[in-house]
Coordinates of C-alpha atoms and ligand atoms in Angstrom, one line a residue:
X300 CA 197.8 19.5 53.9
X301 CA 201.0 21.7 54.3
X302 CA 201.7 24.5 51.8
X303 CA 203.9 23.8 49.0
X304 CA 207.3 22.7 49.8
X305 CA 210.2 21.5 47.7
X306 CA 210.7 19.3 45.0
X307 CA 213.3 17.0 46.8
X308 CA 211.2 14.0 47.4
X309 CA 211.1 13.3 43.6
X310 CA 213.1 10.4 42.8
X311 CA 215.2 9.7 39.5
X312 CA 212.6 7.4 38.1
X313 CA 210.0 10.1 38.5
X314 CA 211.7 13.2 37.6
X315 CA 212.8 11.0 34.3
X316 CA 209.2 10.4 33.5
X317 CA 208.1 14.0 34.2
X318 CA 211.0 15.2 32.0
X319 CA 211.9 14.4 28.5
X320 CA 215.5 13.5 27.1
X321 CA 216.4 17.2 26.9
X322 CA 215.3 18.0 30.4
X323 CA 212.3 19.3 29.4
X324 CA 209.1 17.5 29.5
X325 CA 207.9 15.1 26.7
X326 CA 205.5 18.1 25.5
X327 CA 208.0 20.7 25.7
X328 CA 207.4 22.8 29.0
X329 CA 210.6 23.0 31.1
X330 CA 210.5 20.5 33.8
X331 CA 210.4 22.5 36.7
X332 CA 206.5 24.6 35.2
X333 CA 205.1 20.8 35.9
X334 CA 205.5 20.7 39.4
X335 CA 203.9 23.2 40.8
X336 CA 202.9 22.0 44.5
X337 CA 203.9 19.1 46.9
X338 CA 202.0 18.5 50.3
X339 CA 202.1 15.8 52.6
X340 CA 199.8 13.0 52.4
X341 CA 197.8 11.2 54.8
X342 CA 197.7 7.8 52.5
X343 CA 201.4 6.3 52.7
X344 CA 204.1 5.5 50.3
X345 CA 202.9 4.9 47.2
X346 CA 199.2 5.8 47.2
X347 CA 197.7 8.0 45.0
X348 CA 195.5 11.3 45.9
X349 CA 192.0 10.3 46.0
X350 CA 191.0 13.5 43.9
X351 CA 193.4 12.3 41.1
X352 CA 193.2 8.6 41.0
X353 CA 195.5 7.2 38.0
X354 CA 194.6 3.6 37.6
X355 CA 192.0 2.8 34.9
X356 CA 192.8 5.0 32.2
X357 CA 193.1 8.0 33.8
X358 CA 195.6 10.1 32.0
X359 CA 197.9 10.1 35.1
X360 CA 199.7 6.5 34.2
X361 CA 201.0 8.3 30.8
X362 CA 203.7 10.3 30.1
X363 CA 204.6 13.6 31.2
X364 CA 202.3 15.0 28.9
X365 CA 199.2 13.5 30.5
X366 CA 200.4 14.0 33.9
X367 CA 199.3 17.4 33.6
X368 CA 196.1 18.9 34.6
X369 CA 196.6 18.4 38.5
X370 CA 197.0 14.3 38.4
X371 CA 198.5 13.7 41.7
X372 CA 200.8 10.7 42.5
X373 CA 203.0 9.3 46.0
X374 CA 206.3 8.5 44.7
X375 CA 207.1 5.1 46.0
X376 CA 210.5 6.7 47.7
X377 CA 208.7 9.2 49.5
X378 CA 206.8 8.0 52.4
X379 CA 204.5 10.5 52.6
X380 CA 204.4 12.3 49.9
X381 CA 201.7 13.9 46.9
X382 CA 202.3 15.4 44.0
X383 CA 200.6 17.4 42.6
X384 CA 201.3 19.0 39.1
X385 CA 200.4 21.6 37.1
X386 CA 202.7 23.2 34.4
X387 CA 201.9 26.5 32.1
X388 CA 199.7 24.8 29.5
X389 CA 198.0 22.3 31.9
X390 CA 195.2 23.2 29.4
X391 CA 196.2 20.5 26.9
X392 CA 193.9 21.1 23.7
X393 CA 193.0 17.3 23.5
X394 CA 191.2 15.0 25.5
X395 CA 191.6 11.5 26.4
X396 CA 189.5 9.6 24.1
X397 CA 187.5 6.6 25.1
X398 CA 188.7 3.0 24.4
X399 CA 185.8 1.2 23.2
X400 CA 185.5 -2.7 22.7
X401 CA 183.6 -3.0 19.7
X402 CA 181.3 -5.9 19.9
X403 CA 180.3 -6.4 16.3
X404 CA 184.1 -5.9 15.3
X405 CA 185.2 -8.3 17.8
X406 CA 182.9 -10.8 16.8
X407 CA 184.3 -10.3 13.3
X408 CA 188.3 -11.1 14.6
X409 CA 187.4 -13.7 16.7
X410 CA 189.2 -11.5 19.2
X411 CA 189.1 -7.9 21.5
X412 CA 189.0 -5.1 18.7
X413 CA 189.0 -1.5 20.7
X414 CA 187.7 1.3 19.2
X415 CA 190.1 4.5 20.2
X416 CA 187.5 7.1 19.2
X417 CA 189.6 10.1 18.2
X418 CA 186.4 11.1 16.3
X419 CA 185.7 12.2 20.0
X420 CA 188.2 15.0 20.0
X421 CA 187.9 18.7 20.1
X422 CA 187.4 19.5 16.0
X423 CA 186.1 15.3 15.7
X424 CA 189.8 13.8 14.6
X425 CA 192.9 13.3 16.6
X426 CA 194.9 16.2 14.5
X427 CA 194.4 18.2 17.5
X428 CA 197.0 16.3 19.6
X429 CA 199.6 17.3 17.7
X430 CA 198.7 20.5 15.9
X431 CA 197.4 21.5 19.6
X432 CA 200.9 20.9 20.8
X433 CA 202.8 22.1 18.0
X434 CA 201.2 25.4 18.0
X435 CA 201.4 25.9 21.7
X436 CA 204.7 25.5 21.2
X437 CA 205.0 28.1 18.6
X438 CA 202.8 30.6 20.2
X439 CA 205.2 30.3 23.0
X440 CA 208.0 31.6 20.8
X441 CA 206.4 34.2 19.5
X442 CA 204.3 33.1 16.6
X443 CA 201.6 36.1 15.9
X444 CA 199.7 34.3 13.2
X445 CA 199.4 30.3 12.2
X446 CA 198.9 29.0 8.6
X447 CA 198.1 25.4 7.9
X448 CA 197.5 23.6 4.9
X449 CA 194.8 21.2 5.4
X450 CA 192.8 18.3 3.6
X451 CA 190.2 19.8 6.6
X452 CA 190.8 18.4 9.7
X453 CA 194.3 19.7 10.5
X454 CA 193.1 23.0 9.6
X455 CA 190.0 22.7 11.7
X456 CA 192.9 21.7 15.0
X457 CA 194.6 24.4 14.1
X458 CA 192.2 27.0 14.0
X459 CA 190.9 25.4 17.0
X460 CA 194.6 26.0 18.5
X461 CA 194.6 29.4 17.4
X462 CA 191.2 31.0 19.0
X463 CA 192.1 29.2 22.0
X464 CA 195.5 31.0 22.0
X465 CA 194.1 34.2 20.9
X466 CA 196.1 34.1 17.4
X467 CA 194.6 34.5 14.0
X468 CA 194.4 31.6 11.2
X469 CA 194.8 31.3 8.0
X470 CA 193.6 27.8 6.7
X471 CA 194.4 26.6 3.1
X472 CA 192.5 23.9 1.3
X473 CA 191.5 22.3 -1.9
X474 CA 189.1 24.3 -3.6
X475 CA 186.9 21.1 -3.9
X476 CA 186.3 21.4 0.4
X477 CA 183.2 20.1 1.9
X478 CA 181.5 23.8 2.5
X479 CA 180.4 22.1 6.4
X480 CA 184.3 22.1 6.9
X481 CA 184.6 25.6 5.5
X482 CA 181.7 27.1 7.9
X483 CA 183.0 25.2 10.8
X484 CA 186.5 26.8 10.1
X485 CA 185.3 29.8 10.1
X486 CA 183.1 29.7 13.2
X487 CA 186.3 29.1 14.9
X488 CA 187.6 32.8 13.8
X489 CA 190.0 31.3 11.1
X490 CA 190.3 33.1 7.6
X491 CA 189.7 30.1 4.9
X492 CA 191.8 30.1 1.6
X493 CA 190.9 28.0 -1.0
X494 CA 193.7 27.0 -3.5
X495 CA 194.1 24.3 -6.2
X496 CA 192.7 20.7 -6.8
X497 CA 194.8 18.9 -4.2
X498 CA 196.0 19.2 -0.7
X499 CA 199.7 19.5 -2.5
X500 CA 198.6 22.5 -4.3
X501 CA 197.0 24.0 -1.1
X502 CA 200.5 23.3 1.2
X503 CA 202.6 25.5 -1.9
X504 CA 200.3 28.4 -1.0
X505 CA 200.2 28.0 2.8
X506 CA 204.2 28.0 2.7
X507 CA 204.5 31.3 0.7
X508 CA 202.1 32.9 3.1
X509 CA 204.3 31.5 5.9
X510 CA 207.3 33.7 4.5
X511 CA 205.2 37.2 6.0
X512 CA 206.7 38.5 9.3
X513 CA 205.5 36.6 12.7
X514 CA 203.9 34.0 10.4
X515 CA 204.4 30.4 10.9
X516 CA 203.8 27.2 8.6
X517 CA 201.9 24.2 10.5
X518 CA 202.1 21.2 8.5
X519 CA 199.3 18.8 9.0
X520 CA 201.8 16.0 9.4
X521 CA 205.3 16.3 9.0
X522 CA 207.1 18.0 12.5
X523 CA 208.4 16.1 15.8
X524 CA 205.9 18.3 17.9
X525 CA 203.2 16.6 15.7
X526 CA 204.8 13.5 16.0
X527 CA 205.4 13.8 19.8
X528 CA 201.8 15.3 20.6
X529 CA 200.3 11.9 18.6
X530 CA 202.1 10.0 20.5
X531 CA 200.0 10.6 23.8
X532 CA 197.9 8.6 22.4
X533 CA 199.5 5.6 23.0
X534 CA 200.5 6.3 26.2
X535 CA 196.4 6.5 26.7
X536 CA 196.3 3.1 25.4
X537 CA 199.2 1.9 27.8
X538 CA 197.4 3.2 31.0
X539 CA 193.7 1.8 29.9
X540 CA 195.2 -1.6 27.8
X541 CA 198.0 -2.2 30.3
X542 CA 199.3 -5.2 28.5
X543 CA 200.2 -5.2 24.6
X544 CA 197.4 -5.3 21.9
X545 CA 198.1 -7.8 18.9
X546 CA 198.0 -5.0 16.5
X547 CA 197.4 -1.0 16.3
X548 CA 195.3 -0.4 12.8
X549 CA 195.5 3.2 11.4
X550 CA 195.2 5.4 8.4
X551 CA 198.2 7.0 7.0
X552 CA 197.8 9.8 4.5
X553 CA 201.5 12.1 5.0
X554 CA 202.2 9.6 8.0
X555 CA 202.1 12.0 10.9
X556 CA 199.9 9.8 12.9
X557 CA 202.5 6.4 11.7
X558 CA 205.1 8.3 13.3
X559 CA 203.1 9.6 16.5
X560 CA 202.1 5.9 17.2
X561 CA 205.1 4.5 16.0
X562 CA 207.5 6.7 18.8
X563 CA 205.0 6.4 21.5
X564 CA 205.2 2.3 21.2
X565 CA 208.5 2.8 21.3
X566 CA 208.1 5.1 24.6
X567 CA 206.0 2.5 26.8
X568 CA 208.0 -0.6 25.6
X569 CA 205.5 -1.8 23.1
X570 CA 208.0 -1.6 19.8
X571 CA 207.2 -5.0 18.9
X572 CA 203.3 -4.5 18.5
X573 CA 202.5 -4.6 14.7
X574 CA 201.1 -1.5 13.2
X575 CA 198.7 -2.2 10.3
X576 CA 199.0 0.9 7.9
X577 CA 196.1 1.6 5.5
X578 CA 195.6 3.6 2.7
X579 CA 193.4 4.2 0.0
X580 CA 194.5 3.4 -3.4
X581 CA 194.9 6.8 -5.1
X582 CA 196.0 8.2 -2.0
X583 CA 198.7 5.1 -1.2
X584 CA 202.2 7.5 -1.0
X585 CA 203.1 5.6 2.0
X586 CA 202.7 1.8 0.3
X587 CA 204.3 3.0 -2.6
X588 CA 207.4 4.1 -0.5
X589 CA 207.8 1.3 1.3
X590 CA 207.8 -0.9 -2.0
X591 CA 210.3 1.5 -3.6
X592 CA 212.3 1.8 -0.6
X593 CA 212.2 5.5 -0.9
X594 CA 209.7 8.5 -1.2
X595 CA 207.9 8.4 -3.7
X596 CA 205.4 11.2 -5.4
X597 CA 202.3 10.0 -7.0
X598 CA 201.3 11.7 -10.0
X599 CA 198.1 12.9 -8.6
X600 CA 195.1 11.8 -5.9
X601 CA 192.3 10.1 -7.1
X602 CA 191.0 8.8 -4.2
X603 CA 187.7 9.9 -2.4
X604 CA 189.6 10.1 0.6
X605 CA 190.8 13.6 0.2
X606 CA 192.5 14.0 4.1
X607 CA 194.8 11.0 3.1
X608 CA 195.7 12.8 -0.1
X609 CA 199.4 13.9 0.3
X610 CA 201.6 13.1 -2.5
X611 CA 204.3 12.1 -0.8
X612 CA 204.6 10.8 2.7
X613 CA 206.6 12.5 5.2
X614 CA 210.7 11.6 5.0
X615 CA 210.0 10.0 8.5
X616 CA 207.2 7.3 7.8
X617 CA 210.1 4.8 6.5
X618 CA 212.0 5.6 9.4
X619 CA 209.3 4.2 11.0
X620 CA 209.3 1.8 8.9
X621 CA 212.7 0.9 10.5
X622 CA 211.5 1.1 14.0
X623 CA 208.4 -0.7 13.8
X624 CA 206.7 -3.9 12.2
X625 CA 204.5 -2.0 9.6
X626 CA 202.5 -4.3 7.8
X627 CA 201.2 -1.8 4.9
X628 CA 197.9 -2.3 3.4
X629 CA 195.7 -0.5 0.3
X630 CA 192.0 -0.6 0.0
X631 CA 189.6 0.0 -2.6
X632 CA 187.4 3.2 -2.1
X633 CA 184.5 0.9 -2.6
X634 CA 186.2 -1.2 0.6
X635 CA 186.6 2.5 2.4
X636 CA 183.1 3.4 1.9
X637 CA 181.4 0.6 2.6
X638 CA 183.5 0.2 6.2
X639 CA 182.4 3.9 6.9
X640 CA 178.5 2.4 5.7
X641 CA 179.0 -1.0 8.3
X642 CA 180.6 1.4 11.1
X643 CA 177.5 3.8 11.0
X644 CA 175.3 0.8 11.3
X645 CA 177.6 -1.0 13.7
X646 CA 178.3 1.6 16.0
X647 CA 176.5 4.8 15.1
X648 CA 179.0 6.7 14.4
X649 CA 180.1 8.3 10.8
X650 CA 183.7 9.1 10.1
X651 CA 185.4 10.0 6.7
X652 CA 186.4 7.6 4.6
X653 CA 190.0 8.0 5.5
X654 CA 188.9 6.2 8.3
X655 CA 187.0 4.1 6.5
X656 CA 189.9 2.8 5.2
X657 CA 190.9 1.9 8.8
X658 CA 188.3 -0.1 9.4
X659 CA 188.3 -1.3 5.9
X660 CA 191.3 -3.7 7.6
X661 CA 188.4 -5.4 9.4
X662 CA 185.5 -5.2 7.1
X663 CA 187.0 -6.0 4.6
X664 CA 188.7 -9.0 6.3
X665 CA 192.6 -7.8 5.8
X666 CA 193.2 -8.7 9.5
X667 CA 192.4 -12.5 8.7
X668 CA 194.2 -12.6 5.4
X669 CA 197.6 -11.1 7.5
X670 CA 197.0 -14.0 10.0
X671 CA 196.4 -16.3 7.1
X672 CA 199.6 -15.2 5.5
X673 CA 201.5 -15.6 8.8
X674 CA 202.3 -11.9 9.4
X675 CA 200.3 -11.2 12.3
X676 CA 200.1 -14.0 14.9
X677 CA 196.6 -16.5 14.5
X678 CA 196.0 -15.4 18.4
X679 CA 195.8 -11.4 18.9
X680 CA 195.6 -10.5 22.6
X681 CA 193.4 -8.1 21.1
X682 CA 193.3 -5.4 18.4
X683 CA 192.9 -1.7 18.5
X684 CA 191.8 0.4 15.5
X685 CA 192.2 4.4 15.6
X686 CA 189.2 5.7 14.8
X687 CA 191.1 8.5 13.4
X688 CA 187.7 10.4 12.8
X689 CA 187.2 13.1 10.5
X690 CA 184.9 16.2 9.5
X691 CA 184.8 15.3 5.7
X692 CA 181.2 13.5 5.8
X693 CA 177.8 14.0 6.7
X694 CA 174.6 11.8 5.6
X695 CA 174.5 13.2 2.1
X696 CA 177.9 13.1 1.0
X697 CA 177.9 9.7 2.1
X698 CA 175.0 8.8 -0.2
X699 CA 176.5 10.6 -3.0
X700 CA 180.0 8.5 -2.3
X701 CA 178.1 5.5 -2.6
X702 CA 176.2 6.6 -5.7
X703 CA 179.7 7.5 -7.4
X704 CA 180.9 4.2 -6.6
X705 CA 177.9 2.3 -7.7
X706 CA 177.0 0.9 -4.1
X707 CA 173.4 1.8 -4.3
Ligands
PLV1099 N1 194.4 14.6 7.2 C1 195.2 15.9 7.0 C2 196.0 15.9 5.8 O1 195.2 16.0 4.6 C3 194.2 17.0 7.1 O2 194.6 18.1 6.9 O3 193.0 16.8 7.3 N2 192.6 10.3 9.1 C4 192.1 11.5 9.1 C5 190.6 11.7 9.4 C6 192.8 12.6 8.6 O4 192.3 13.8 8.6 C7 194.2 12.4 8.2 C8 195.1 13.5 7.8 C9 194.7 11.1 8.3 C10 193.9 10.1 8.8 C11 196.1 10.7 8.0 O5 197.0 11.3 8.9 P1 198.5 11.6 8.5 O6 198.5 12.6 7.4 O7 199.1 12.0 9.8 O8 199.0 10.3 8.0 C12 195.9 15.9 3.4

């Protein structure tokens, strides 16, 4: 291999997907950080490094984000030519998650249902790709101390964000937090506040602490880096999926996740692919929007799933709601705790039931009824639900959930 050498035998096509519409790349770091070395390669135009292949998954087919972390490729102009790239926060917080194909579910849908297990994650939910990426961001700029409001699992990526970048946390909650969420916080380093009955009340506190000097607000949903660091996760579903699922199932509580997946379809071409948005009734700000046809604050949660419990929805859900088919559906707790009951048993694994409400679109056989209804096509090329994960559960408080809703 020669020693590093110039950039030159990057072609348009490639320096546009290594750099976003700003000139900078999709996760913020100038362009030229990502490209740290090119040598010459022994395989021929177009072939990939065999230390980094990209086919299969790997994160090399995504976007510029995932192209990170020393993925080499031969651009197909070049005839001899790897890449190699690196950039100053190759150490993205998040991980690719696995893409599972659920065989109970799919037996269920009569079709492929995937399991994207963001319960997988660094902190167990996929908060951390875009908390992870918004605070990078911020600690780049200067930030000397982060505080998020947090139904838990925001807080817990952004404390998470915070040791790793060697900042201190402040986490604000509900003063009804699980106390394994409160422990866990504070094994990361992060100072826990506990403020009022709902995540609302928690967010009024975490933005007056945000006014101190070198302070910064994260919100656990509502900022383009959050939006924009979601969005990999599409771009993981491109690269492992290749063609188009017949539908993306996901929880929406303040809609940051909506609007992660919602862009990154938009990013890889898949616009058209139906997104079925669930919520929890109690917790349903989103649904209620979208029948109003503008935000809407409910008067209080009552839901048991506390991390979908924002009172409003972030301003660009129904932007989304422009952008993409969004077929908006509300559960019953009962329906939310009884998927998270089915999933354990299915699968062995237990999430919160604000992803219970998720898979709730299955279990409790929404999917069906939206083919039924003729809103989602009778023959799915496949589905995929996000296993959006969560920390807000363990063995008992899923007994005690069931007790409370008279399921035992
Ligand atoms: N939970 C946030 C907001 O809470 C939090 O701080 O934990 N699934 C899980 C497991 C979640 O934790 C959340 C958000 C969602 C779904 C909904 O994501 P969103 O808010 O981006 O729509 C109040």
């Amino acid at each position: 291999m020669k020693p590093p050498s110039a950039l030159c035998s990057l072609n348009h096509a490639e320096r546009g997907r290594l750099r976003g519409v700003d000139g900078r790349s999709r996760f913020g770091a100038p362009t030229s950080t990502l490209l740290h070395v090119i040598f010459t390669c022994p395989h021929g135009p177009g072939s990939q490094s065999p230390a980094a292949p990209l086919k299969g998954g790997g994160a090399g087919t995504g976007p510029p984000g995932s192209l990170r972390a020393g993925t080499a490729v031969a651009p197909a102009s070049c005839s001899c030519a790897v890449v190699a790239m690196e950039d100053s926060w190759s150490e993205r917080f998040h991980t690719v998650s696995p893409l599972l194909r659920s065989w109970a579910l799919s037996q269920m849908v009569g079709t492929d249902v995937f399991l994207k297990c963001e319960n997988m994650q660094p902190m167990g939910s996929f908060k951390i790709r875009g908390i992870g990426h918004f605070c990078q961001e911020v600690a780049r700029k200067g930030c000397r101390h982060l505080v998020c409001s947090s139904g838990g699992n925001a807080g817990l990526a952004a404390a998470y964000s915070a040791r790793k970048l060697g900042l201190p946390a402040t986490i604000v909650l509900p003063e009804a937090t699980a106390p394994q969420v409160v422990r866990r916080l504070q094994g990361e380093g992060a100072e826990v506040l506990l403020a009022g009955k709902v995540w609302d009340d928690a967010n009024l506190q975490a933005q007056t602490l945000a006014q101190r000097d070198g302070w910064v607000y994260v919100s656990p949903f509502d900022h383009p880096l959050i939006w924009e660091g979601h969005s990999s996760l599409v771009w993981e579903l491109h690269a492992a999926l290749g063609t188009p699922p017949g539908a993306v199932v996901l929880a929406v509580g303040g809609g940051g996740l909506l609007a992660g997946v919602s862009a990154g379809l938009l990013e890889v071409g898949w616009q058209h692919v139906p997104i079925i948005a669930m919520e929890t009734c109690g917790a349903h700000c989103f649904h209620a929007a979208l029948e109003a046809g503008r935000l809407v604050t409910l008067p209080d949660i009552t839901s048991v799933a506390t991390s979908l419990g924002a009172k409003t929805a972030t301003a660009q859900a129904l932007v989304c709601a422009q952008q993409s088919t969004i077929l908006s559906r509300v559960v019953q707790d009962a329906e939310a705790v009884s998927a998270v009951q089915r999933f354990l048993d299915d699968e062995r694994m237990l999430v919160e039931p604000a992803c219970g409400a998720a898979l709730a679109a299955i279990y409790s056989g929404l999917l069906g009824q939206l083919q039924a209804e003729g809103r989602l096509s009778p023959s799915l090329a496949s589905v995929v639900v996000i296993v959006c994960g969560g920390n807000n559960i363990d063995s008992r408080q899923l007994q005690s959930l069931q007790t409370q809703l008279g399921q035992t």
